[in-house]
PDB file of C-alpha atoms in Angstrom:
ATOM      1  CA  UNK A  14       5.037  66.205 -62.567  1.00 88.00           C
ATOM      2  CA  UNK A  15       6.628  63.100 -64.575  1.00 92.00           C
ATOM      3  CA  UNK A  16      10.867  63.489 -64.625  1.00 95.00           C
ATOM      4  CA  UNK A  17      12.894  61.776 -67.344  1.00 97.00           C
ATOM      5  CA  UNK A  18      16.305  61.150 -67.017  1.00 97.00           C
ATOM      6  CA  UNK A  19      17.811  60.553 -71.110  1.00 97.00           C
ATOM      7  CA  UNK A  20      21.049  58.337 -71.978  1.00 97.00           C
ATOM      8  CA  UNK A  21      22.902  56.193 -74.313  1.00 98.00           C
ATOM      9  CA  UNK A  22      24.036  59.891 -76.623  1.00 97.00           C
ATOM     10  CA  UNK A  23      28.154  59.749 -77.903  1.00 97.00           C
ATOM     11  CA  UNK A  24      30.425  60.044 -80.478  1.00 98.00           C
ATOM     12  CA  UNK A  25      29.909  57.283 -83.471  1.00 98.00           C
ATOM     13  CA  UNK A  26      31.100  57.358 -87.119  1.00 98.00           C
ATOM     14  CA  UNK A  27      29.002  58.339 -89.743  1.00 98.00           C
ATOM     15  CA  UNK A  28      26.559  54.808 -91.097  1.00 98.00           C
ATOM     16  CA  UNK A  29      26.995  53.847 -87.344  1.00 98.00           C
ATOM     17  CA  UNK A  30      23.825  53.183 -84.972  1.00 98.00           C
ATOM     18  CA  UNK A  31      23.215  54.374 -81.168  1.00 98.00           C
ATOM     19  CA  UNK A  32      19.974  53.286 -79.041  1.00 98.00           C
ATOM     20  CA  UNK A  33      18.756  56.147 -76.676  1.00 98.00           C
ATOM     21  CA  UNK A  34      17.164  55.581 -73.217  1.00 98.00           C
ATOM     22  CA  UNK A  35      14.628  57.401 -71.100  1.00 97.00           C
ATOM     23  CA  UNK A  36      13.787  56.903 -67.912  1.00 96.00           C
ATOM     24  CA  UNK A  37      10.339  58.265 -66.629  1.00 94.00           C
ATOM     25  CA  UNK A  38       9.593  58.913 -63.087  1.00 91.00           C
ATOM     26  CA  UNK A  39       7.013  60.437 -61.162  1.00 89.00           C
ATOM     27  CA  UNK A  40       3.307  60.850 -62.646  1.00 83.00           C
ATOM     28  CA  UNK A  41       3.890  58.669 -65.209  1.00 78.00           C
ATOM     29  CA  UNK A  42       0.185  57.183 -65.620  1.00 79.00           C
ATOM     30  CA  UNK A  43      -1.110  60.780 -66.733  1.00 79.00           C
ATOM     31  CA  UNK A  44       1.113  60.356 -69.710  1.00 82.00           C
ATOM     32  CA  UNK A  45      -0.193  59.502 -73.150  1.00 88.00           C
ATOM     33  CA  UNK A  46       2.626  60.095 -75.045  1.00 92.00           C
ATOM     34  CA  UNK A  47       6.386  59.648 -75.019  1.00 94.00           C
ATOM     35  CA  UNK A  48       8.301  61.799 -78.195  1.00 96.00           C
ATOM     36  CA  UNK A  49      12.046  62.192 -78.849  1.00 98.00           C
ATOM     37  CA  UNK A  50      13.165  65.443 -80.364  1.00 98.00           C
ATOM     38  CA  UNK A  51      16.576  67.307 -80.657  1.00 98.00           C
ATOM     39  CA  UNK A  52      17.932  70.271 -81.378  1.00 98.00           C
ATOM     40  CA  UNK A  53      21.423  71.179 -83.582  1.00 97.00           C
ATOM     41  CA  UNK A  54      23.267  74.039 -82.769  1.00 93.00           C
ATOM     42  CA  UNK A  55      21.696  77.447 -83.857  1.00 95.00           C
ATOM     43  CA  UNK A  56      18.353  75.183 -84.950  1.00 96.00           C
ATOM     44  CA  UNK A  57      15.162  74.743 -83.327  1.00 97.00           C
ATOM     45  CA  UNK A  58      14.232  71.875 -81.762  1.00 98.00           C
ATOM     46  CA  UNK A  59      12.491  69.056 -84.168  1.00 98.00           C
ATOM     47  CA  UNK A  60      10.418  66.281 -83.710  1.00 98.00           C
ATOM     48  CA  UNK A  61      11.640  63.000 -84.467  1.00 98.00           C
ATOM     49  CA  UNK A  62       9.493  60.381 -83.344  1.00 98.00           C
ATOM     50  CA  UNK A  63       7.085  59.766 -80.394  1.00 96.00           C
ATOM     51  CA  UNK A  64       4.644  56.352 -79.009  1.00 94.00           C
ATOM     52  CA  UNK A  65       1.309  56.636 -77.643  1.00 91.00           C
ATOM     53  CA  UNK A  66       1.777  54.451 -73.735  1.00 85.00           C
ATOM     54  CA  UNK A  67      -1.213  53.182 -73.836  1.00 77.00           C
ATOM     55  CA  UNK A  68      -2.909  50.517 -76.071  1.00 72.00           C
ATOM     56  CA  UNK A  69      -1.071  49.492 -78.821  1.00 76.00           C
ATOM     57  CA  UNK A  70       1.639  51.988 -79.176  1.00 87.00           C
ATOM     58  CA  UNK A  71       0.475  54.047 -82.297  1.00 92.00           C
ATOM     59  CA  UNK A  72       4.285  55.323 -83.186  1.00 95.00           C
ATOM     60  CA  UNK A  73       4.836  58.248 -86.044  1.00 96.00           C
ATOM     61  CA  UNK A  74       8.350  59.582 -87.079  1.00 97.00           C
ATOM     62  CA  UNK A  75       9.532  62.608 -88.872  1.00 97.00           C
ATOM     63  CA  UNK A  76      10.250  62.011 -92.990  1.00 96.00           C
ATOM     64  CA  UNK A  77      14.012  62.688 -92.697  1.00 95.00           C
ATOM     65  CA  UNK A  78      14.051  59.437 -89.835  1.00 94.00           C
ATOM     66  CA  UNK A  79      11.870  56.896 -91.314  1.00 92.00           C
ATOM     67  CA  UNK A  80      13.615  53.704 -91.762  1.00 94.00           C
ATOM     68  CA  UNK A  81      16.578  53.718 -89.551  1.00 97.00           C
ATOM     69  CA  UNK A  82      14.519  54.828 -86.181  1.00 98.00           C
ATOM     70  CA  UNK A  83      12.741  52.866 -84.381  1.00 98.00           C
ATOM     71  CA  UNK A  84      10.443  54.332 -81.208  1.00 97.00           C
ATOM     72  CA  UNK A  85       9.602  52.048 -78.585  1.00 95.00           C
ATOM     73  CA  UNK A  86       9.025  51.736 -74.770  1.00 92.00           C
ATOM     74  CA  UNK A  87       8.804  49.169 -71.801  1.00 88.00           C
ATOM     75  CA  UNK A  88       6.408  50.053 -69.884  1.00 78.00           C
ATOM     76  CA  UNK A  89       7.031  47.757 -67.353  1.00 78.00           C
ATOM     77  CA  UNK A  90      10.555  50.124 -66.265  1.00 70.00           C
ATOM     78  CA  UNK A  91       8.800  53.673 -67.366  1.00 88.00           C
ATOM     79  CA  UNK A  92      11.683  53.620 -69.715  1.00 94.00           C
ATOM     80  CA  UNK A  93      11.148  54.809 -73.404  1.00 95.00           C
ATOM     81  CA  UNK A  94      14.365  53.733 -76.351  1.00 97.00           C
ATOM     82  CA  UNK A  95      15.197  55.187 -79.622  1.00 98.00           C
ATOM     83  CA  UNK A  96      16.947  52.623 -81.582  1.00 98.00           C
ATOM     84  CA  UNK A  97      19.079  55.583 -84.285  1.00 98.00           C
ATOM     85  CA  UNK A  98      21.099  53.061 -87.171  1.00 98.00           C
ATOM     86  CA  UNK A  99      22.562  54.485 -90.676  1.00 98.00           C
ATOM     87  CA  UNK A 100      23.605  57.471 -88.869  1.00 98.00           C
ATOM     88  CA  UNK A 101      24.215  60.807 -89.904  1.00 97.00           C
ATOM     89  CA  UNK A 102      26.350  63.518 -89.854  1.00 97.00           C
ATOM     90  CA  UNK A 103      23.451  65.915 -90.289  1.00 96.00           C
ATOM     91  CA  UNK A 104      22.054  63.537 -87.397  1.00 97.00           C
ATOM     92  CA  UNK A 105      24.468  65.450 -84.755  1.00 98.00           C
ATOM     93  CA  UNK A 106      22.267  67.238 -82.101  1.00 98.00           C
ATOM     94  CA  UNK A 107      20.807  67.014 -78.372  1.00 98.00           C
ATOM     95  CA  UNK A 108      18.057  64.579 -78.236  1.00 98.00           C
ATOM     96  CA  UNK A 109      15.329  65.577 -75.613  1.00 98.00           C
ATOM     97  CA  UNK A 110      12.578  62.916 -74.633  1.00 97.00           C
ATOM     98  CA  UNK A 111       9.467  64.442 -73.635  1.00 97.00           C
ATOM     99  CA  UNK A 112       5.495  63.847 -72.048  1.00 95.00           C
ATOM    100  CA  UNK A 113       2.650  64.875 -73.488  1.00 95.00           C
ATOM    101  CA  UNK A 114      -0.629  64.682 -71.065  1.00 93.00           C
ATOM    102  CA  UNK A 115      -3.117  64.762 -73.640  1.00 90.00           C
ATOM    103  CA  UNK A 116      -4.909  62.909 -76.831  1.00 86.00           C
ATOM    104  CA  UNK A 117      -4.357  63.580 -79.683  1.00 87.00           C
ATOM    105  CA  UNK A 118       0.040  63.095 -80.600  1.00 89.00           C
ATOM    106  CA  UNK A 119       1.519  65.417 -81.346  1.00 94.00           C
ATOM    107  CA  UNK A 120       4.484  66.666 -83.592  1.00 97.00           C
ATOM    108  CA  UNK A 121       4.932  70.144 -82.106  1.00 97.00           C
ATOM    109  CA  UNK A 122       6.893  70.697 -79.020  1.00 97.00           C
ATOM    110  CA  UNK A 123       5.226  73.184 -77.322  1.00 97.00           C
ATOM    111  CA  UNK A 124       2.071  70.643 -76.657  1.00 96.00           C
ATOM    112  CA  UNK A 125       4.834  68.484 -74.465  1.00 97.00           C
ATOM    113  CA  UNK A 126       4.370  68.702 -70.398  1.00 96.00           C
ATOM    114  CA  UNK A 127       7.854  67.298 -69.339  1.00 96.00           C
ATOM    115  CA  UNK A 128      11.306  67.177 -70.760  1.00 98.00           C
ATOM    116  CA  UNK A 129      14.533  65.414 -69.805  1.00 98.00           C
ATOM    117  CA  UNK A 130      18.256  67.027 -70.228  1.00 97.00           C
ATOM    118  CA  UNK A 131      19.017  65.670 -73.354  1.00 98.00           C
ATOM    119  CA  UNK A 132      21.743  63.667 -74.584  1.00 98.00           C
ATOM    120  CA  UNK A 133      24.408  64.740 -76.758  1.00 98.00           C
ATOM    121  CA  UNK A 134      24.386  62.553 -80.467  1.00 98.00           C
ATOM    122  CA  UNK A 135      27.646  63.637 -82.366  1.00 98.00           C
ATOM    123  CA  UNK A 136      28.224  61.801 -85.630  1.00 98.00           C
ATOM    124  CA  UNK A 137      31.558  61.989 -87.667  1.00 97.00           C
ATOM    125  CA  UNK A 138      31.978  61.682 -90.890  1.00 93.00           C
TER     126      UNK A 138
END
């Protein structure tokens, strides 16, 4: 089992920045990749970014956040980060971190094994 706790969400004006964190505990050595997803009211959960936990930390980003978002991890602290810049009102959603235990990386939320409780991000216009 892996437990995930997100933090760092909040209310920010359009054009602002937020840094989300996700602390992992439990059997973190069994994870292959960690990802960020988001879900807005009435919409399906969608992929935002991911990073592999071993090797060079390969990253992947959804097209709608490329150039505005950076995913990173602190292996020692078992923490995942999402730096979000130039935020837009359409970025408003609950943001979740998740762990996938198997190769390869995936953008499909159904292929992730453990989830945090989410943190709310609200961007005002």
